[in-house]
Amino acid sequence: MGRYDPLCAYLRRQKADVVDLSFRDIERKLGSFLPKAALADSWWRSEAGVQSQAWRDAGFEPTLCLKSERVLFTRVSG
């Protein structure tokens, strides 16, 4: 089981096309803190990171709202 698998499983269960999660919400699901790199949009947009595999596998793409430490996961059509 990968570190971001709990996030993937959570997103897969969602019926909404947009899921709004705080950093704290994500950390609770992961059972660990997000890395400091998560404060950068590039970490969320990375195609190569193991973290991005979690939301891609669940069919979502993230949008970082750094000021409020939130991430909007939007379902990808297709």
PDB file of C-alpha atoms in Angstrom, residues 7-39:
ATOM      1  CA  LEU A   7      -6.496   9.634  -0.536  1.00  0.00           C
ATOM      2  CA  CYS A   8      -7.103   7.762  -3.790  1.00  0.00           C
ATOM      3  CA  ALA A   9      -9.641   5.479  -2.110  1.00  0.00           C
ATOM      4  CA  TYR A  10     -11.429   8.463  -0.554  1.00  0.00           C
ATOM      5  CA  LEU A  11     -11.649  10.331  -3.857  1.00  0.00           C
ATOM      6  CA  ARG A  12     -12.944   7.238  -5.657  1.00  0.00           C
ATOM      7  CA  ARG A  13     -15.856   7.041  -3.217  1.00  0.00           C
ATOM      8  CA  GLN A  14     -16.942  10.618  -3.858  1.00  0.00           C
ATOM      9  CA  LYS A  15     -20.027  11.283  -5.986  1.00  0.00           C
ATOM     10  CA  ALA A  16     -19.420  15.031  -6.357  1.00  0.00           C
ATOM     11  CA  ASP A  17     -17.464  16.391  -9.298  1.00  0.00           C
ATOM     12  CA  VAL A  18     -15.572  18.799  -7.016  1.00  0.00           C
ATOM     13  CA  VAL A  19     -14.128  17.761  -3.658  1.00  0.00           C
ATOM     14  CA  ASP A  20     -12.785  20.521  -1.391  1.00  0.00           C
ATOM     15  CA  LEU A  21     -10.281  19.313   1.211  1.00  0.00           C
ATOM     16  CA  SER A  22      -8.114  21.232   3.645  1.00  0.00           C
ATOM     17  CA  PHE A  23      -4.512  20.198   4.154  1.00  0.00           C
ATOM     18  CA  ARG A  24      -5.589  18.901   7.568  1.00  0.00           C
ATOM     19  CA  ASP A  25      -8.342  16.775   5.962  1.00  0.00           C
ATOM     20  CA  ILE A  26      -5.821  15.273   3.566  1.00  0.00           C
ATOM     21  CA  GLU A  27      -3.328  14.626   6.359  1.00  0.00           C
ATOM     22  CA  ARG A  28      -5.997  12.858   8.413  1.00  0.00           C
ATOM     23  CA  LYS A  29      -6.774  10.586   5.476  1.00  0.00           C
ATOM     24  CA  LEU A  30      -3.082   9.885   4.937  1.00  0.00           C
ATOM     25  CA  GLY A  31      -2.295   9.404   8.609  1.00  0.00           C
ATOM     26  CA  SER A  32       0.754  11.633   8.167  1.00  0.00           C
ATOM     27  CA  PHE A  33       1.744  15.203   7.369  1.00  0.00           C
ATOM     28  CA  LEU A  34       2.021  16.498   3.830  1.00  0.00           C
ATOM     29  CA  PRO A  35       5.586  17.371   2.836  1.00  0.00           C
ATOM     30  CA  LYS A  36       6.674  21.018   2.815  1.00  0.00           C
ATOM     31  CA  ALA A  37       6.755  20.750  -0.980  1.00  0.00           C
ATOM     32  CA  ALA A  38       2.925  20.597  -0.890  1.00  0.00           C
ATOM     33  CA  LEU A  39       2.976  24.358  -0.329  1.00  0.00           C
TER      34      LEU A  39
END
